[in-house]
CSV table of C-alpha atoms in Angstrom, one decimal:
chain,number,residue,atom,x,y,z
A,13,UNK,CA,62.1,69.3,-23.2
A,14,UNK,CA,58.3,68.1,-22.3
A,15,UNK,CA,55.0,69.4,-24.0
A,16,UNK,CA,53.0,70.4,-21.8
A,17,UNK,CA,50.5,68.3,-21.3
A,18,UNK,CA,46.1,68.9,-22.8
A,19,UNK,CA,43.9,70.0,-20.2
A,20,UNK,CA,41.7,66.8,-18.3
A,21,UNK,CA,38.9,68.9,-17.6
A,22,UNK,CA,37.1,72.4,-17.8
A,23,UNK,CA,38.2,73.0,-15.0
A,24,UNK,CA,42.2,73.1,-15.8
A,25,UNK,CA,41.5,75.2,-19.0
A,26,UNK,CA,42.7,78.4,-18.9
A,27,UNK,CA,40.5,81.1,-20.2
A,28,UNK,CA,42.3,83.6,-22.0
A,29,UNK,CA,40.5,84.9,-24.5
A,30,UNK,CA,36.8,85.1,-24.3
A,31,UNK,CA,36.6,82.8,-27.6
A,32,UNK,CA,38.1,80.0,-25.9
A,33,UNK,CA,35.2,80.3,-22.7
A,34,UNK,CA,32.4,81.1,-25.4
A,35,UNK,CA,33.5,77.8,-27.0
A,36,UNK,CA,33.7,75.8,-23.9
A,37,UNK,CA,29.5,77.0,-23.4
A,38,UNK,CA,28.2,76.8,-26.6
A,39,UNK,CA,29.4,73.5,-27.0
A,40,UNK,CA,27.5,72.4,-23.8
A,41,UNK,CA,24.7,74.9,-24.0
A,42,UNK,CA,20.9,73.2,-24.6
A,43,UNK,CA,22.1,69.9,-25.2
A,44,UNK,CA,19.6,67.9,-23.1
A,45,UNK,CA,17.6,64.1,-23.2
A,46,UNK,CA,14.7,63.5,-25.0
A,47,UNK,CA,12.0,61.6,-23.2
A,48,UNK,CA,13.5,58.1,-24.8
A,49,UNK,CA,16.6,58.8,-23.3
A,50,UNK,CA,15.6,60.3,-20.0
A,51,UNK,CA,16.6,58.5,-17.2
A,52,UNK,CA,16.5,58.3,-13.5
A,53,UNK,CA,19.7,60.3,-12.4
A,54,UNK,CA,20.3,59.8,-8.5
A,55,UNK,CA,21.8,62.4,-6.7
A,56,UNK,CA,25.5,61.0,-6.7
A,57,UNK,CA,25.0,60.9,-10.5
A,58,UNK,CA,23.8,64.4,-10.9
A,59,UNK,CA,26.3,66.7,-12.3
A,60,UNK,CA,26.2,70.8,-12.1
A,61,UNK,CA,26.0,72.0,-15.9
A,62,UNK,CA,29.1,73.3,-17.0
A,63,UNK,CA,28.2,77.7,-17.5
A,64,UNK,CA,26.8,77.4,-13.8
A,65,UNK,CA,29.8,76.1,-13.0
A,66,UNK,CA,31.7,78.8,-14.8
A,67,UNK,CA,29.6,81.3,-13.5
A,68,UNK,CA,30.1,80.1,-9.1
A,69,UNK,CA,33.6,79.5,-10.0
A,70,UNK,CA,34.6,82.5,-11.9
A,71,UNK,CA,36.7,84.3,-9.0
A,72,UNK,CA,39.0,80.6,-8.9
A,73,UNK,CA,38.8,79.6,-12.7
A,74,UNK,CA,41.6,81.1,-14.6
A,75,UNK,CA,41.5,83.7,-16.5
A,76,UNK,CA,37.6,84.6,-16.2
A,77,UNK,CA,37.6,86.4,-12.9
A,78,UNK,CA,33.9,87.9,-13.6
A,79,UNK,CA,30.7,86.7,-13.2
A,80,UNK,CA,29.1,89.4,-15.5
A,81,UNK,CA,31.0,88.0,-18.7
A,82,UNK,CA,29.9,84.3,-18.0
A,83,UNK,CA,26.2,85.6,-18.3
A,84,UNK,CA,26.8,88.1,-21.3
A,85,UNK,CA,28.4,85.0,-23.1
A,86,UNK,CA,25.8,82.4,-22.4
A,87,UNK,CA,23.1,84.9,-23.4
A,88,UNK,CA,25.3,86.3,-26.3
A,89,UNK,CA,24.6,89.8,-25.0
A,90,UNK,CA,27.0,91.4,-27.2
A,91,UNK,CA,25.0,90.4,-30.3
A,92,UNK,CA,22.1,92.5,-29.3
A,93,UNK,CA,21.9,95.8,-31.0
A,94,UNK,CA,20.3,98.7,-29.4
A,95,UNK,CA,17.6,100.5,-31.7
A,96,UNK,CA,17.6,103.9,-29.5
A,97,UNK,CA,19.4,105.4,-32.5
A,98,UNK,CA,16.3,104.8,-35.2
A,99,UNK,CA,14.0,106.0,-33.0
A,100,UNK,CA,14.9,109.4,-32.8
A,101,UNK,CA,17.2,110.4,-35.9
A,102,UNK,CA,17.6,114.0,-34.9
A,103,UNK,CA,19.6,113.4,-32.6
A,104,UNK,CA,23.2,112.1,-32.3
A,105,UNK,CA,23.2,109.7,-29.4
A,106,UNK,CA,19.4,108.8,-30.6
A,107,UNK,CA,16.4,108.5,-28.1
A,108,UNK,CA,17.6,108.9,-24.5
A,109,UNK,CA,14.5,106.7,-23.3
A,110,UNK,CA,15.1,103.8,-25.6
A,111,UNK,CA,19.2,103.5,-25.0
A,112,UNK,CA,20.2,100.8,-22.4
A,113,UNK,CA,22.2,102.3,-19.7
A,114,UNK,CA,25.7,101.3,-18.9
A,115,UNK,CA,25.9,100.0,-15.5
A,116,UNK,CA,28.5,101.2,-13.2
A,117,UNK,CA,28.1,97.7,-10.8
A,118,UNK,CA,29.7,94.1,-12.7
A,119,UNK,CA,29.6,91.6,-10.4
A,120,UNK,CA,30.6,91.0,-6.3
A,121,UNK,CA,34.1,90.1,-7.7
A,122,UNK,CA,34.8,94.0,-9.0
A,123,UNK,CA,32.1,95.6,-6.8
A,124,UNK,CA,32.3,93.6,-3.1
A,125,UNK,CA,30.8,96.9,-1.5
A,126,UNK,CA,27.5,96.7,-3.6
A,127,UNK,CA,27.4,93.3,-2.6
A,128,UNK,CA,28.3,92.7,0.6
A,129,UNK,CA,24.9,93.5,2.3
A,130,UNK,CA,23.4,90.4,0.6
A,131,UNK,CA,25.5,88.5,1.9
A,132,UNK,CA,24.1,85.2,3.5
A,133,UNK,CA,25.6,84.1,5.9
A,134,UNK,CA,24.4,80.6,7.2
A,135,UNK,CA,24.3,79.6,11.2
A,136,UNK,CA,25.5,76.4,11.9
A,137,UNK,CA,23.0,73.7,13.7
A,138,UNK,CA,22.9,72.5,16.0
A,139,UNK,CA,22.0,68.8,16.1
A,140,UNK,CA,18.4,68.3,18.3
A,141,UNK,CA,18.5,65.4,21.2
A,142,UNK,CA,17.5,62.4,19.5
A,143,UNK,CA,14.1,61.3,21.4
A,144,UNK,CA,13.5,58.7,23.3
A,145,UNK,CA,12.9,54.8,22.0
A,146,UNK,CA,9.4,53.6,23.6
A,147,UNK,CA,7.8,49.6,22.7
A,148,UNK,CA,4.1,49.3,22.9
A,149,UNK,CA,1.9,49.1,26.0
A,150,UNK,CA,-1.2,48.5,27.4
A,151,UNK,CA,-2.5,51.7,29.4
A,152,UNK,CA,-3.4,51.4,32.8
A,153,UNK,CA,-6.3,53.6,34.6
A,154,UNK,CA,-3.8,56.6,35.1
A,155,UNK,CA,-3.1,56.4,31.9
A,156,UNK,CA,-6.7,57.2,30.9
A,157,UNK,CA,-6.8,59.9,33.5
A,158,UNK,CA,-3.9,61.2,32.3
A,159,UNK,CA,-5.6,61.3,28.9
A,160,UNK,CA,-9.2,63.0,30.2
A,161,UNK,CA,-6.7,65.4,31.7
A,162,UNK,CA,-4.9,66.4,28.6
A,163,UNK,CA,-8.2,66.4,26.6
A,164,UNK,CA,-9.7,68.6,29.6
A,165,UNK,CA,-6.7,70.8,29.8
A,166,UNK,CA,-6.4,71.9,25.8
A,167,UNK,CA,-10.3,72.4,25.2
A,168,UNK,CA,-10.3,74.5,27.8
A,169,UNK,CA,-6.7,76.5,26.4
A,170,UNK,CA,-8.2,76.8,23.1
A,171,UNK,CA,-12.0,78.2,24.5
A,172,UNK,CA,-10.0,80.6,26.6
A,173,UNK,CA,-7.7,81.9,23.7
A,174,UNK,CA,-10.1,82.0,21.2
A,175,UNK,CA,-13.4,81.3,21.7
A,176,UNK,CA,-15.9,78.4,21.7
A,177,UNK,CA,-16.4,78.9,17.8
A,178,UNK,CA,-12.6,78.1,17.1
A,179,UNK,CA,-13.3,75.1,19.5
A,180,UNK,CA,-16.0,73.7,17.2
A,181,UNK,CA,-14.8,74.3,14.0
A,182,UNK,CA,-11.4,73.7,14.3
A,183,UNK,CA,-11.2,71.2,17.7
A,184,UNK,CA,-8.6,71.4,20.6
A,185,UNK,CA,-5.8,70.5,18.0
A,186,UNK,CA,-5.5,73.8,17.8
A,187,UNK,CA,-3.9,73.9,21.0
A,188,UNK,CA,-1.9,70.9,21.3
A,189,UNK,CA,-2.0,68.2,18.5
A,190,UNK,CA,-3.2,65.0,18.8
A,191,UNK,CA,-0.2,63.5,17.7
A,192,UNK,CA,1.4,65.6,21.0
A,193,UNK,CA,-0.9,64.4,23.7
A,194,UNK,CA,-0.6,60.7,22.4
A,195,UNK,CA,3.0,61.6,22.3
A,196,UNK,CA,3.1,62.9,26.3
A,197,UNK,CA,1.0,59.6,27.5
A,198,UNK,CA,3.6,57.8,26.0
A,199,UNK,CA,7.0,59.3,27.3
A,200,UNK,CA,4.8,60.0,30.8
A,201,UNK,CA,4.4,56.1,31.2
A,202,UNK,CA,8.2,55.6,31.2
A,203,UNK,CA,7.9,58.4,33.0
A,204,UNK,CA,10.8,60.3,30.5
A,205,UNK,CA,8.7,63.5,31.1
A,206,UNK,CA,9.8,65.2,34.9
A,207,UNK,CA,10.9,68.7,34.0
A,208,UNK,CA,10.1,71.3,30.3
A,209,UNK,CA,13.4,70.5,28.7
A,210,UNK,CA,12.3,66.8,28.9
A,211,UNK,CA,8.4,67.6,27.3
A,212,UNK,CA,10.6,69.7,24.6
A,213,UNK,CA,12.9,66.9,24.0
A,214,UNK,CA,10.1,64.3,23.9
A,215,UNK,CA,7.4,66.0,21.6
A,216,UNK,CA,9.0,69.3,19.8
A,217,UNK,CA,5.9,70.6,20.5
A,218,UNK,CA,5.8,74.3,20.1
A,219,UNK,CA,3.6,74.9,23.4
A,220,UNK,CA,6.5,73.6,25.8
A,221,UNK,CA,7.6,77.0,26.6
A,222,UNK,CA,4.6,78.2,27.2
A,223,UNK,CA,2.5,76.0,29.0
A,224,UNK,CA,5.0,73.1,29.9
A,225,UNK,CA,5.2,73.1,33.6
A,226,UNK,CA,1.0,72.9,33.1
A,227,UNK,CA,1.8,70.2,31.5
A,228,UNK,CA,4.6,68.7,33.5
A,229,UNK,CA,2.4,69.5,37.0
A,230,UNK,CA,-0.7,67.2,35.1
A,231,UNK,CA,1.9,64.4,34.6
A,232,UNK,CA,3.5,63.8,38.1
A,233,UNK,CA,0.3,64.1,39.0
A,234,UNK,CA,-1.1,61.3,37.2
A,235,UNK,CA,1.8,59.4,37.0
A,236,UNK,CA,4.3,60.2,39.8
A,237,UNK,CA,8.1,59.0,39.7
A,238,UNK,CA,8.4,56.1,41.8
A,239,UNK,CA,10.8,56.2,44.7
A,240,UNK,CA,13.6,53.3,44.8
A,241,UNK,CA,14.4,52.1,48.0
A,242,UNK,CA,18.4,52.1,48.2
A,243,UNK,CA,19.8,48.8,47.6
A,244,UNK,CA,22.5,49.6,50.3
A,245,UNK,CA,22.8,51.0,53.6
A,246,UNK,CA,25.4,52.4,55.8
A,247,UNK,CA,23.7,51.4,59.1
A,248,UNK,CA,25.5,48.1,60.3
A,249,UNK,CA,22.9,45.5,60.5
A,250,UNK,CA,21.7,43.7,63.7
A,251,UNK,CA,22.6,40.6,64.8
A,252,UNK,CA,20.4,37.5,64.8
A,253,UNK,CA,20.2,38.3,68.9
A,254,UNK,CA,19.3,41.9,68.6
A,255,UNK,CA,22.3,43.5,69.9
A,256,UNK,CA,24.0,45.7,66.7
A,257,UNK,CA,28.1,44.9,66.7
A,258,UNK,CA,30.0,47.6,68.5
A,259,UNK,CA,32.8,49.2,66.5
A,260,UNK,CA,35.4,47.5,68.7
A,261,UNK,CA,34.7,44.5,67.6
A,262,UNK,CA,34.3,44.9,63.5
A,263,UNK,CA,36.5,42.6,61.6
A,264,UNK,CA,38.9,44.8,60.5
A,265,UNK,CA,41.3,43.7,57.0
A,266,UNK,CA,44.2,41.5,58.0
A,267,UNK,CA,47.3,43.1,56.5
A,268,UNK,CA,49.1,40.8,54.2
A,269,UNK,CA,52.3,39.8,53.8
A,270,UNK,CA,54.5,39.0,51.2
A,271,UNK,CA,55.6,35.8,50.1
A,272,UNK,CA,59.1,35.0,50.6
A,273,UNK,CA,61.4,33.0,47.8
A,274,UNK,CA,62.2,29.9,48.1
A,275,UNK,CA,66.2,28.6,47.7
A,276,UNK,CA,66.2,25.4,44.8
A,277,UNK,CA,69.1,24.3,46.4
A,278,UNK,CA,69.2,24.2,49.5
A,279,UNK,CA,65.4,24.6,50.0
A,280,UNK,CA,65.7,27.5,52.6
A,281,UNK,CA,63.8,30.4,52.3
A,282,UNK,CA,65.1,34.5,52.1
A,283,UNK,CA,67.4,33.9,49.6
A,284,UNK,CA,67.7,31.9,46.4
A,285,UNK,CA,70.6,29.4,44.9
A,286,UNK,CA,73.1,32.4,43.5
A,287,UNK,CA,72.9,34.2,47.0
A,288,UNK,CA,76.8,33.7,49.0
A,289,UNK,CA,74.3,33.1,51.8
A,290,UNK,CA,73.4,29.9,50.7
A,291,UNK,CA,75.1,27.0,52.3
A,292,UNK,CA,75.2,25.1,48.8
A,293,UNK,CA,76.5,28.1,47.5
A,294,UNK,CA,80.2,27.2,45.5
A,295,UNK,CA,82.1,29.3,47.3
A,296,UNK,CA,81.5,27.2,50.6
A,297,UNK,CA,82.7,24.6,48.3
A,298,UNK,CA,86.2,23.2,49.5
A,299,UNK,CA,88.9,24.2,45.8
A,300,UNK,CA,90.2,22.0,43.7
A,301,UNK,CA,93.5,23.0,44.8
A,302,UNK,CA,93.4,21.6,48.1
A,303,UNK,CA,91.7,18.4,47.0
A,304,UNK,CA,94.7,17.7,44.8
A,305,UNK,CA,96.9,18.6,47.7
A,306,UNK,CA,95.0,16.1,50.1
A,307,UNK,CA,95.2,13.2,47.3
A,308,UNK,CA,99.3,14.2,46.5
A,309,UNK,CA,99.6,13.6,50.7
A,310,UNK,CA,97.9,10.8,50.5
A,311,UNK,CA,100.0,8.6,47.8
A,312,UNK,CA,103.4,9.2,49.9
A,313,UNK,CA,102.0,7.5,52.7
């Protein structure tokens, strides 16, 4: 019978006895590196401290099954002695104020109903759409006019919301940061802002939901979307003599005719050399017996 293999890692170890768990925790407890031995550890090289590993995975570690057990062993809580009896020697139970109360709640493994309200569910994060990459450009007069219009808008909005004092102390960036303004002008130059959704995607501005329609209106007012003429039209083009072609004179596509096969024996069309319709087919030639009979008659003569 093959002897059982020794556990290869801490994860494979079955802790049926608290002494084994205590030995595993205390052998790694307090281990660290001094200043000379400390080195830069990357994220791939970092490992979880064994005691924390036991605590997190107590429900799946064989023989543990309790997070409070790991905490008590790690901090050696059982070695602490209460002095409530020394405080009040007249009572056999000692001092009721100094005695360490025993909790009826153990951990989330043994008391799941108590910890249910504290469970955290992390919602899935939706990926934010990527912004457009726009190369550098030279501002035109329309771009500068849009900059001035946005400056006037954010200054007026700051005054209407917070007053002139906030405008003098904190500036118009309180409503729209300068970085957002520059991004709006850059995207407007490339005609990337047509709707409020485009504004939110390109700038991630927190005020886009409340003031998006006003900003989009300013953008389209100074830098409207160019209208591109269609390259193709369904209307017939006039002839050089100025008379439009009638529908009856339009050329219809010619029907495609299938190419016929050609025989390699007689060079005729519509069949091949294996077809019995071919004049050169072996079935149409005289047989060898008929030739022999003719040859015998000729010999007798």
